[in-house]
XYZ file of C-alpha atoms in Angstrom:
742
model
C 16.904 -178.003 125.392
C 19.649 -177.579 128.622
C 20.883 -174.683 130.624
C 24.732 -173.637 130.263
C 24.616 -171.745 133.877
C 27.935 -170.137 134.522
C 28.937 -168.208 137.559
C 30.517 -164.177 137.055
C 32.210 -162.569 140.136
C 33.029 -159.284 138.185
C 31.689 -157.358 134.917
C 34.764 -158.871 133.174
C 33.876 -162.396 134.191
C 30.287 -161.639 132.417
C 31.570 -160.469 128.890
C 33.996 -163.518 129.117
C 30.861 -165.623 130.111
C 28.734 -164.407 127.486
C 31.315 -164.242 124.494
C 31.840 -168.083 125.833
C 28.364 -169.511 125.501
C 26.805 -169.249 128.755
C 23.010 -169.647 128.113
C 22.474 -168.435 132.123
C 24.667 -166.450 134.356
C 24.351 -166.246 138.250
C 26.238 -163.311 140.000
C 25.219 -161.239 143.128
C 24.860 -157.503 144.365
C 27.187 -156.205 146.984
C 24.762 -157.972 149.712
C 23.047 -161.238 150.603
C 24.928 -163.106 148.097
C 27.132 -166.097 149.870
C 30.602 -165.126 148.105
C 30.924 -161.926 149.761
C 34.225 -162.000 148.815
C 33.860 -161.701 145.339
C 34.047 -158.353 143.503
C 30.207 -158.929 142.909
C 27.787 -156.219 141.184
C 27.115 -152.483 142.764
C 23.179 -151.343 141.894
C 24.637 -149.547 138.927
C 26.583 -152.423 137.656
C 23.575 -154.623 138.498
C 21.568 -152.465 135.631
C 24.249 -152.590 133.130
C 24.668 -156.673 133.811
C 20.509 -157.516 133.355
C 20.681 -155.189 129.940
C 23.939 -156.820 128.790
C 22.825 -160.118 129.370
C 19.113 -159.496 127.861
C 20.564 -158.186 124.640
C 22.695 -161.445 124.064
C 19.685 -163.401 124.999
C 21.705 -164.348 128.502
C 19.265 -165.258 131.472
C 20.193 -163.569 134.391
C 19.854 -164.776 138.452
C 20.805 -162.984 140.869
C 21.874 -164.969 144.515
C 20.165 -163.537 147.145
C 21.248 -166.579 148.918
C 22.197 -165.661 152.409
C 19.986 -166.001 155.641
C 18.408 -162.645 156.349
C 18.179 -161.250 159.624
C 15.536 -159.614 161.258
C 17.022 -156.516 161.311
C 17.367 -156.611 157.403
C 14.330 -158.489 156.026
C 12.877 -155.618 154.733
C 15.659 -154.157 153.026
C 15.912 -157.098 151.423
C 12.758 -157.053 150.125
C 13.503 -153.915 149.114
C 16.543 -154.532 147.063
C 14.838 -157.672 145.464
C 12.006 -155.601 144.397
C 14.730 -153.493 142.775
C 15.950 -156.617 140.638
C 12.586 -157.394 139.707
C 11.586 -154.136 138.600
C 14.649 -154.225 136.540
C 13.714 -157.096 134.636
C 16.231 -160.289 136.101
C 15.215 -163.332 134.638
C 15.262 -165.427 138.521
C 16.369 -164.855 142.212
C 18.547 -167.558 143.955
C 17.274 -168.042 147.590
C 18.140 -169.382 150.459
C 16.255 -168.027 153.263
C 12.539 -170.084 153.543
C 10.594 -166.524 155.198
C 11.983 -164.803 151.961
C 10.944 -167.081 149.468
C 7.850 -167.222 151.143
C 6.941 -163.327 151.047
C 8.469 -162.907 147.949
C 6.231 -165.552 145.939
C 3.087 -163.684 147.665
C 4.460 -159.886 147.033
C 6.088 -160.608 143.441
C 3.976 -163.220 141.880
C 5.952 -163.019 138.300
C 9.186 -163.297 140.224
C 10.551 -166.620 139.195
C 12.328 -167.893 142.699
C 14.708 -170.646 142.607
C 15.613 -172.503 145.510
C 19.575 -172.634 146.728
C 21.378 -175.531 147.445
C 21.314 -174.200 150.751
C 18.238 -174.827 150.836
C 19.160 -178.275 151.142
C 16.933 -180.329 148.892
C 17.512 -184.318 149.193
C 14.517 -185.585 148.679
C 10.960 -185.748 147.088
C 9.108 -184.280 149.909
C 11.315 -181.197 150.239
C 10.424 -180.416 146.876
C 7.009 -181.164 147.598
C 7.338 -178.582 150.163
C 9.234 -176.123 147.988
C 6.943 -176.174 145.091
C 4.019 -175.508 146.990
C 5.621 -172.274 148.195
C 5.971 -171.269 144.212
C 9.622 -172.127 143.629
C 10.162 -172.894 140.180
C 13.525 -174.316 140.269
C 15.309 -175.886 142.953
C 19.460 -176.442 142.800
C 20.148 -179.829 144.419
C 22.327 -181.386 146.993
C 25.616 -181.745 145.366
C 25.364 -185.267 147.794
C 22.377 -186.200 145.403
C 23.297 -189.104 143.041
C 22.117 -188.689 139.314
C 20.326 -191.930 140.050
C 18.215 -190.074 143.189
C 17.449 -187.618 140.664
C 16.107 -189.657 138.256
C 13.531 -191.186 140.471
C 12.187 -188.049 141.235
C 8.965 -187.491 139.971
C 8.790 -183.338 140.041
C 7.249 -180.473 137.593
C 9.923 -178.281 138.646
C 13.231 -177.353 137.247
C 16.199 -179.353 138.368
C 19.700 -177.800 138.465
C 22.879 -179.568 139.623
C 26.564 -178.645 139.681
C 28.503 -180.108 137.127
C 31.866 -178.831 137.606
C 33.928 -176.823 139.826
C 34.749 -176.597 143.853
C 32.815 -178.933 146.515
C 31.324 -178.420 149.687
C 32.453 -181.563 151.851
C 29.301 -180.435 154.204
C 26.124 -182.036 152.799
C 24.613 -178.732 150.527
C 27.104 -176.130 152.146
C 25.189 -176.135 155.381
C 28.007 -175.530 157.489
C 28.561 -173.588 160.675
C 32.620 -174.384 160.967
C 34.135 -171.027 159.950
C 31.102 -169.285 161.579
C 31.453 -171.364 165.322
C 35.306 -171.118 164.891
C 36.009 -167.381 162.991
C 32.610 -165.608 163.321
C 32.732 -165.690 159.712
C 28.843 -166.933 158.446
C 29.155 -169.584 155.254
C 25.543 -168.943 155.486
C 26.057 -164.996 155.093
C 28.303 -165.326 152.325
C 31.556 -165.366 154.677
C 33.046 -168.596 154.740
C 36.808 -168.913 155.716
C 37.197 -172.634 153.820
C 37.742 -174.699 157.203
C 37.672 -177.624 155.122
C 40.673 -177.086 152.949
C 42.869 -176.807 156.540
C 45.091 -179.498 157.486
C 43.677 -181.967 160.918
C 44.849 -185.016 162.102
C 42.894 -187.942 162.954
C 43.013 -189.480 166.727
C 41.545 -192.238 168.180
C 41.380 -191.145 171.619
C 44.411 -189.741 172.806
C 46.412 -191.573 169.891
C 47.155 -189.626 166.579
C 46.708 -192.204 163.287
C 49.027 -192.281 160.659
C 46.877 -190.830 157.368
C 48.190 -190.351 153.735
C 48.188 -186.823 153.956
C 46.955 -184.104 156.195
C 44.141 -182.240 154.405
C 40.949 -184.913 155.615
C 38.128 -183.440 155.174
C 39.221 -181.607 151.451
C 37.473 -183.040 148.601
C 38.657 -182.494 145.239
C 37.081 -180.442 142.242
C 33.917 -182.010 140.433
C 34.850 -182.519 136.594
C 31.830 -185.066 135.348
C 32.855 -184.456 131.760
C 33.812 -187.887 131.062
C 30.054 -188.975 132.086
C 28.167 -186.299 130.615
C 26.047 -187.682 128.053
C 24.187 -189.336 130.675
C 24.166 -186.307 132.329
C 22.543 -184.729 128.780
C 19.937 -188.121 129.216
C 18.284 -186.949 132.426
C 15.716 -185.141 133.771
C 17.927 -182.365 134.806
C 17.594 -178.815 133.162
C 20.808 -176.777 134.444
C 24.206 -177.531 134.030
C 25.773 -175.021 136.934
C 29.439 -174.707 136.819
C 30.936 -173.661 140.501
C 33.195 -170.560 140.382
C 32.165 -166.996 141.316
C 35.759 -166.569 143.086
C 36.793 -167.788 140.127
C 39.319 -165.749 137.710
C 37.887 -164.948 134.264
C 39.841 -166.979 132.469
C 38.735 -169.813 134.339
C 35.205 -169.000 133.475
C 36.059 -168.560 129.958
C 37.488 -172.102 129.495
C 35.182 -173.789 131.595
C 32.067 -172.013 129.408
C 33.771 -173.202 126.378
C 34.529 -176.778 127.871
C 30.914 -177.683 128.066
C 29.414 -175.054 125.487
C 31.403 -177.728 123.665
C 30.054 -180.773 125.031
C 26.599 -180.158 125.209
C 26.402 -178.445 121.127
C 27.875 -182.318 120.422
C 24.966 -183.771 122.022
C 22.785 -182.226 120.241
C 24.266 -182.476 116.908
C 25.175 -186.218 117.615
C 24.493 -187.700 120.756
C 27.706 -188.176 121.860
C 29.743 -185.963 123.936
C 33.523 -185.964 123.487
C 35.803 -184.237 125.800
C 38.840 -182.412 124.453
C 41.706 -183.174 125.300
C 43.221 -179.623 125.131
C 40.610 -178.111 126.532
C 40.451 -180.688 129.287
C 44.276 -179.596 129.783
C 43.685 -176.036 129.840
C 41.324 -176.464 132.651
C 43.562 -178.110 134.308
C 46.164 -175.321 134.262
C 43.088 -173.038 134.905
C 42.118 -174.787 137.999
C 41.728 -178.078 139.736
C 42.532 -179.882 142.869
C 42.641 -183.419 141.209
C 39.108 -183.880 139.580
C 36.427 -186.389 140.652
C 33.307 -187.506 139.662
C 31.450 -186.473 142.681
C 28.756 -188.218 144.300
C 27.098 -187.517 141.393
C 28.350 -190.574 140.145
C 28.643 -192.509 143.450
C 32.361 -192.180 143.684
C 34.024 -193.763 146.680
C 35.773 -191.836 149.140
C 39.253 -192.081 147.562
C 37.907 -190.685 144.181
C 36.037 -187.706 146.525
C 39.089 -186.651 148.617
C 42.500 -185.387 147.845
C 44.295 -185.578 151.668
C 47.392 -184.504 150.136
C 46.643 -180.891 149.535
C 43.816 -178.532 148.974
C 45.736 -176.300 146.765
C 45.651 -176.180 143.237
C 47.564 -178.700 141.357
C 48.105 -177.039 137.446
C 49.918 -180.138 135.322
C 52.752 -181.755 135.160
C 55.630 -179.637 134.254
C 59.212 -181.460 134.249
C 61.510 -182.618 136.677
C 64.626 -181.115 138.041
C 67.509 -182.843 136.639
C 70.528 -180.498 138.447
C 70.943 -178.417 141.360
C 73.546 -175.445 141.785
C 74.319 -172.683 143.716
C 72.591 -170.113 141.981
C 70.406 -172.246 139.100
C 67.682 -175.385 139.483
C 68.202 -177.258 135.963
C 64.845 -177.979 134.943
C 64.065 -181.056 132.317
C 61.278 -179.713 130.412
C 57.651 -182.389 129.526
C 56.055 -179.188 128.426
C 56.673 -176.027 127.006
C 56.734 -172.846 129.391
C 56.869 -169.117 128.637
C 58.008 -166.105 131.080
C 55.368 -165.008 132.817
C 54.305 -168.787 133.760
C 53.515 -170.257 137.425
C 54.699 -173.291 138.630
C 54.768 -175.368 141.859
C 57.793 -177.883 143.049
C 55.770 -180.730 144.399
C 57.530 -181.881 147.443
C 58.482 -178.296 148.341
C 55.373 -176.943 147.761
C 56.967 -174.000 146.696
C 55.886 -171.621 144.142
C 56.851 -168.887 141.650
C 56.475 -166.991 138.591
C 59.092 -167.722 135.701
C 59.618 -164.162 135.262
C 63.671 -165.053 133.924
C 64.124 -168.290 132.304
C 67.624 -169.204 131.291
C 68.859 -171.494 128.550
C 71.775 -174.007 129.094
C 74.315 -171.407 128.148
C 72.513 -168.875 130.746
C 71.319 -166.519 128.306
C 67.518 -165.333 128.840
C 64.838 -166.618 127.284
C 60.931 -165.777 126.658
C 60.059 -169.300 126.092
C 61.322 -173.207 126.099
C 59.409 -176.145 124.153
C 59.446 -179.699 125.319
C 62.234 -181.557 126.422
C 64.199 -178.763 126.781
C 66.245 -178.149 129.468
C 65.937 -174.616 131.103
C 67.921 -172.814 134.334
C 65.660 -171.258 136.377
C 66.719 -168.606 139.353
C 67.283 -170.958 142.361
C 65.346 -169.044 145.019
C 64.685 -172.360 147.320
C 66.358 -174.734 148.935
C 65.260 -177.788 146.147
C 65.646 -181.014 145.991
C 67.297 -183.164 143.094
C 64.466 -185.282 141.032
C 61.444 -182.923 142.420
C 58.419 -183.072 140.427
C 57.091 -179.309 138.927
C 53.693 -178.429 137.937
C 52.894 -175.574 135.650
C 49.680 -173.994 138.353
C 49.515 -170.785 135.622
C 50.056 -170.487 131.972
C 49.725 -166.771 130.353
C 48.870 -168.042 126.880
C 46.242 -170.184 128.105
C 45.045 -167.064 130.439
C 44.818 -164.602 127.263
C 43.356 -167.246 124.606
C 40.351 -167.101 127.126
C 40.369 -163.613 127.890
C 41.008 -162.310 124.329
C 37.568 -163.773 122.734
C 35.771 -162.729 119.906
C 32.711 -160.842 120.478
C 29.355 -162.699 120.087
C 27.231 -161.820 117.293
C 23.573 -162.040 116.928
C 21.902 -162.752 113.294
C 19.279 -160.593 112.290
C 17.028 -160.559 109.369
C 16.691 -157.017 107.422
C 13.749 -155.923 104.835
C 14.508 -152.801 103.533
C 11.626 -151.042 101.225
C 11.850 -147.933 99.007
C 9.437 -146.800 97.303
C 9.297 -143.207 95.719
C 6.768 -140.752 97.336
C 7.417 -142.947 100.281
C 10.072 -142.707 103.208
C 12.949 -145.399 103.515
C 11.882 -148.644 105.551
C 13.437 -150.547 107.316
C 12.325 -153.680 109.188
C 15.092 -155.449 111.330
C 14.257 -159.211 112.874
C 16.262 -161.412 115.498
C 13.491 -163.887 114.794
C 11.595 -163.095 118.078
C 11.825 -159.267 118.309
C 10.938 -157.009 115.195
C 11.425 -153.534 114.794
C 10.215 -150.911 111.993
C 11.563 -147.537 111.247
C 11.219 -144.834 108.762
C 13.804 -142.093 107.500
C 14.744 -140.025 104.524
C 13.442 -139.473 100.934
C 13.882 -141.278 97.614
C 13.914 -139.448 94.517
C 13.794 -140.393 90.666
C 17.601 -140.679 89.731
C 19.364 -138.126 87.409
C 22.349 -139.970 86.541
C 22.772 -142.860 88.042
C 20.125 -144.694 90.274
C 21.627 -146.539 93.298
C 22.170 -150.650 92.934
C 21.052 -153.042 94.986
C 24.412 -153.902 95.426
C 25.589 -150.485 97.096
C 21.899 -150.419 99.598
C 23.365 -154.612 100.669
C 26.540 -153.184 101.400
C 25.778 -150.282 103.459
C 23.273 -152.585 105.284
C 25.452 -154.959 106.565
C 27.493 -152.262 107.688
C 26.748 -153.002 111.572
C 29.829 -152.373 112.887
C 30.150 -152.112 116.521
C 26.526 -152.917 116.710
C 26.017 -156.659 118.214
C 24.374 -158.023 115.184
C 25.355 -159.877 111.786
C 23.390 -160.750 108.594
C 23.491 -162.718 105.677
C 19.706 -162.482 105.249
C 18.231 -159.374 103.279
C 15.590 -158.529 101.392
C 15.263 -155.581 98.857
C 11.752 -154.003 97.794
C 13.055 -151.219 95.467
C 11.723 -149.523 92.519
C 14.004 -148.979 89.569
C 15.650 -145.906 88.738
C 15.412 -144.561 91.964
C 18.194 -142.492 93.994
C 18.892 -143.010 97.341
C 21.193 -140.655 99.729
C 24.309 -142.995 101.332
C 23.847 -141.381 104.393
C 20.249 -141.756 104.728
C 20.698 -145.474 104.620
C 23.251 -145.548 107.158
C 20.996 -143.893 109.481
C 18.340 -145.738 109.385
C 20.046 -148.888 109.828
C 21.854 -147.298 112.991
C 18.336 -146.330 113.926
C 16.649 -149.597 113.344
C 19.538 -151.489 115.464
C 19.911 -149.006 118.138
C 15.778 -149.579 118.572
C 16.406 -153.416 118.429
C 19.284 -152.991 121.011
C 16.930 -151.350 123.224
C 14.162 -153.825 122.826
C 16.579 -157.051 123.641
C 18.486 -154.595 126.459
C 14.778 -153.776 128.154
C 13.039 -157.397 127.717
C 11.214 -158.490 130.674
C 8.100 -160.015 132.051
C 5.169 -158.241 133.690
C 5.994 -156.461 137.041
C 2.815 -157.801 139.679
C 3.547 -155.987 142.634
C 1.132 -157.070 145.969
C 0.737 -154.888 149.096
C 1.341 -158.194 151.500
C 0.750 -157.709 155.403
C 3.164 -160.250 157.937
C 1.328 -162.769 159.232
C 1.153 -163.444 162.636
C 2.793 -166.531 163.914
C 0.233 -169.526 164.920
C 2.604 -171.017 167.136
C 0.834 -171.949 170.273
C 2.720 -169.866 173.570
C 2.944 -171.979 176.314
C 4.127 -169.549 179.914
C 5.792 -172.830 180.929
C 9.523 -172.782 181.458
C 11.035 -176.209 180.017
C 13.994 -178.126 179.310
C 14.978 -180.427 176.025
C 17.770 -182.284 176.358
C 19.656 -184.392 173.232
C 21.154 -187.712 174.425
C 23.915 -189.319 172.781
C 23.866 -192.993 174.482
C 21.298 -195.266 176.050
C 22.770 -194.351 179.356
C 21.619 -190.517 179.109
C 18.350 -191.606 177.748
C 17.356 -193.852 180.448
C 18.246 -191.953 183.046
C 16.329 -188.747 181.806
C 12.961 -190.541 181.019
C 11.392 -189.871 184.331
C 12.351 -186.277 184.418
C 10.544 -183.496 183.300
C 12.551 -182.351 180.009
C 12.150 -182.993 176.827
C 14.086 -185.915 175.053
C 15.977 -185.955 171.888
C 16.984 -188.682 170.475
C 19.420 -189.077 167.415
C 20.131 -192.600 167.022
C 16.291 -193.789 165.197
C 17.121 -197.774 166.983
C 17.348 -196.141 170.183
C 14.144 -193.981 170.035
C 12.369 -197.110 168.509
C 13.563 -198.804 171.739
C 11.448 -196.001 173.719
C 9.437 -194.490 171.592
C 6.253 -194.784 173.581
C 7.149 -192.192 176.530
C 5.844 -189.113 175.708
C 8.786 -186.998 176.476
C 11.032 -188.443 173.723
C 11.102 -186.689 170.262
C 13.349 -188.241 167.506
C 16.284 -186.203 165.918
C 15.026 -186.795 162.095
C 18.251 -187.698 160.068
C 19.095 -184.202 158.033
C 18.917 -185.952 154.605
C 16.134 -187.891 154.074
C 13.508 -190.570 156.533
C 10.697 -192.166 155.839
C 9.449 -192.226 159.139
C 6.120 -190.213 160.844
C 7.639 -190.227 164.339
C 6.737 -187.310 166.962
C 9.994 -185.340 165.816
C 12.590 -183.113 166.345
C 12.670 -182.147 162.760
C 15.967 -180.991 160.941
C 15.261 -180.771 157.502
C 12.338 -179.793 154.924
C 11.038 -182.987 153.965
C 10.483 -184.681 157.774
C 7.749 -181.337 158.369
C 4.856 -183.427 157.669
C 6.223 -185.357 161.317
C 5.427 -181.900 162.972
C 6.874 -181.500 166.099
C 10.031 -179.214 167.670
C 11.945 -177.482 164.236
C 15.560 -177.816 164.785
C 18.245 -174.905 164.376
C 19.130 -176.569 161.380
C 15.975 -175.047 159.800
C 18.117 -171.876 159.930
C 15.221 -169.940 161.862
C 16.395 -166.515 161.502
C 13.793 -163.805 161.002
C 9.948 -163.610 161.714
C 8.737 -164.665 157.826
C 11.017 -168.011 158.778
C 8.745 -168.451 161.873
C 5.474 -167.725 160.349
C 6.127 -170.017 157.411
C 7.322 -173.070 160.019
C 5.014 -172.185 162.614
C 2.494 -173.944 160.155
C 3.485 -177.109 160.460
C 5.891 -176.643 163.782
C 4.706 -176.123 167.635
C 7.868 -174.777 168.800
C 10.939 -173.635 166.706
C 14.410 -173.684 167.672
C 15.950 -170.204 166.420
C 19.455 -170.106 164.239
C 22.755 -170.740 166.735
C 23.808 -167.781 164.249
C 21.844 -165.430 165.807
C 23.358 -163.017 168.556
C 21.282 -161.533 171.570
C 20.539 -158.137 169.517
C 18.952 -159.978 166.606
C 17.093 -162.977 169.020
C 15.513 -159.663 170.643
C 14.752 -158.047 167.423
C 13.001 -161.176 166.506
C 10.850 -161.291 169.662
C 10.360 -157.808 169.710
C 7.813 -159.071 166.700
C 5.938 -160.949 168.679
C 5.900 -159.139 171.659
C 7.417 -161.498 173.499
C 5.309 -164.468 173.052
C 6.430 -166.978 170.450
C 7.356 -170.572 171.762
C 10.442 -170.587 170.252
C 13.732 -172.771 171.665
C 17.318 -171.829 172.287
C 20.716 -173.986 172.849
C 22.391 -172.990 175.613
C 24.228 -175.789 176.390
C 26.758 -178.325 173.953
C 29.047 -179.011 171.071
C 27.343 -177.675 168.195
C 27.331 -179.581 164.934
C 29.511 -177.973 162.768
C 29.327 -180.138 159.556
C 27.110 -182.741 158.337
C 29.330 -184.960 155.531
C 28.059 -188.240 153.019
C 31.997 -188.727 153.577
C 33.261 -190.793 156.284
C 36.943 -190.361 156.868
C 36.990 -193.123 159.714
C 35.498 -195.977 156.799
C 37.942 -193.945 154.547
C 41.235 -192.870 156.713
C 41.130 -196.069 159.229
C 38.900 -198.931 157.623
C 40.294 -198.055 154.393
C 36.970 -198.401 152.734
C 36.460 -201.575 153.253
C 32.693 -202.978 155.470
C 32.276 -200.419 157.777
C 32.672 -201.012 161.058
C 34.968 -198.404 162.661
C 31.920 -196.383 164.199
C 30.601 -198.905 165.965
C 33.676 -200.159 167.868
C 32.666 -197.395 170.786
C 36.047 -195.447 170.455
C 36.127 -191.813 170.264
C 37.425 -190.378 167.190
C 38.094 -186.712 166.542
C 39.989 -184.098 163.942
C 42.286 -182.214 165.433
C 44.074 -179.023 163.943
C 47.284 -177.764 165.628
C 47.881 -174.131 165.977
C 51.506 -173.916 167.870
C 50.625 -175.531 170.800
C 47.069 -174.950 170.976
C 44.818 -178.177 170.359
C 41.378 -178.310 169.007
C 39.880 -181.772 169.280
C 36.719 -181.564 166.873
C 34.621 -185.406 167.636
C 32.996 -187.182 165.526
C 29.759 -188.599 165.491
C 29.099 -190.887 162.806
C 25.653 -192.565 161.892
C 25.825 -196.316 161.483
C 22.299 -196.810 160.134
C 22.372 -193.397 157.693
C 25.943 -193.428 156.850
C 26.253 -189.974 157.614
C 29.317 -188.080 159.321
C 28.430 -185.075 162.071
C 31.390 -182.985 162.653
C 30.927 -181.324 166.424
C 32.751 -178.181 167.414
C 35.776 -178.577 169.817
C 34.005 -176.601 172.499
C 31.471 -176.221 174.643
C 28.630 -173.338 174.358
C 27.390 -172.368 177.433
C 24.590 -169.919 177.383
C 23.234 -170.873 180.930
C 23.917 -167.582 182.707
C 21.991 -165.546 179.921
C 18.675 -167.409 180.814
C 17.718 -164.701 182.720
C 17.588 -161.826 179.573
C 16.552 -164.494 177.380
C 13.623 -165.511 179.730
C 12.974 -161.752 180.091
C 12.242 -161.394 175.891
C 9.505 -163.911 176.433
C 12.003 -167.575 175.122
C 10.476 -170.036 177.784
C 12.441 -173.279 175.952
C 16.110 -174.038 176.704
C 18.192 -176.863 175.026
C 21.003 -179.038 176.551
C 22.564 -181.004 173.799
C 24.994 -183.571 175.224
C 28.173 -185.254 174.195
C 30.057 -187.274 176.568
C 28.733 -185.896 180.043
C 28.242 -187.955 182.867
C 24.846 -189.106 184.566
C 26.395 -186.278 187.447
C 26.971 -183.663 184.707
C 23.730 -183.941 183.267
C 22.174 -183.336 186.901
C 24.095 -180.418 187.612
C 23.270 -178.901 184.085
C 20.183 -178.953 184.870
C 19.913 -177.898 188.096
C 21.837 -174.891 186.713
C 18.969 -174.183 183.863
C 16.001 -174.537 186.353
C 17.583 -172.180 188.790
C 18.131 -169.452 186.109
C 14.634 -170.199 184.671
C 12.801 -170.012 188.115
């Protein structure tokens, strides 16, 4: 059976998810979750959440899916132990070192690899399987066809609805580098939702909109039968930052599709539910890369706002009122947005044609709204919030658990009651039985009392009686027996968990060979740079496969692997887990932030590049763990890569989705953000072979002056990443670094 996995960011959303038909939920504590701005759950709330989920037979997965720094690794391990002992069904983890440690320390804890682990190929699945990971959340960029081809025993989880990260697997350094808010640490500032302009060299190009890297919302409902027939186990909804009514609506929508498939083999989309989803939140909908949507289907470059549904149009504007002809019902308290001006308002006051206040209007009516903005005639209006729809998904009936009851009353014995939910069975005894002096207690009376399950989560139509004739049974005793049994079953369900096994694990020492020689590595972008460096005493990283193959016999060249998938076995700068088999140097995309990750990756690599998000204090703590003897590399100069995208803005916005050639015309392209007179130009680097797009930082970072400090804490490998530097500038950079490392 497929699992419907639902996001919850608060206790209210959790209750609604359970009532609406979630098979499982995922949520976070107050720390270490990739949605730090959600309400999330403190420790006491977490205890209650786990009990509530288990009571209703819903699995609960807790996200511990941020990168873990050296200063907090043991605190996080203790927190996961807290979750483990409570009986959480799984933890969702990004940090590789944490995964490795947890599986050794808590062998019965189920671990799911977060989408930010960046799983796009079979080799990565194999690596994670060997680590003990049970389930993998695949990258949103992987197609259903590719998923079907994966030969694995691991459980596969895929997003089927919600917001899309345009950066591969959500692995993005954009807000980290620009605003010091790390997406890998739960603080994403959604830089992809901001307006940008597209430049060719110094010329601003015309585009249909300004939200050039803002994707639509994923909605796979029209293709859901294909998902149900696939090897995907868990169907995941995005939205821990979304409202409780969003959780209720989307859960009901996909619950209906799943249930219909298991009954009829079909999945028909309910148009009313789809309208409700559109009203609650949408940026327009896309079937996503999961179904190979083209760029025009993926992107909404016109706006990054919630769109809602078409409500009507402006037919007249007076000094005081906006006159609107409605195409759907409108209620007091509903929210609207005028499409042309992008102004929004809550309709607290609605007037009919005679300027009389009303609390609702129907499709076809003409209504008046207060003129708060300069609105133009014929402007279209969308409804972006609906009070009726909100209330529909918040005020949901309680979920009931069917149980069977066996009641026994024999003279000389206490009353006996057995209650079963089909999996758990509890027995209780209470009270006394007497011979009836007048009227005996009827079966109907007993059944009536046993059915009074009231505020319990249970319901029954399955009652079996074993009652001797001519007995008097006190009604209070039946009620107490029922109360005792249901409370006992509630306790059994709430506290269900697997056996907790805890091993004493000591951290391993890294097996990275320590090299006291001070080394310089340089990443090149073109053949001129590469040829110039071939006879220099540096390691050369080449991201262009064809260019690398031309010079691969040179001992100091390394191929920087494609971050999605490579079927090559060259000496490598490794950027993703599937290429670890190549060995060589680990790149900063592997997100090494603590000694447990170093220990794990040192089984495969000779040198490991530390995460570019680590500050000097964290770097020093990590090096101190190894007594400053660790063969790691630091990037000390360059434009860091902020995003990797499957989407190509050049193909879509310049070449209009025709046969690709723009990225081979040797012109420079940029995404440009403007704030007053300040422009930030982010270079666009395309990969014509692998059809991926890389967004680089608008500025060069330089830590060359900090090299003496890094040298003092044991770091001996320093990297320069080139962009368009001339040969003279390369010479100057090498001279500066050599001066500092000597």
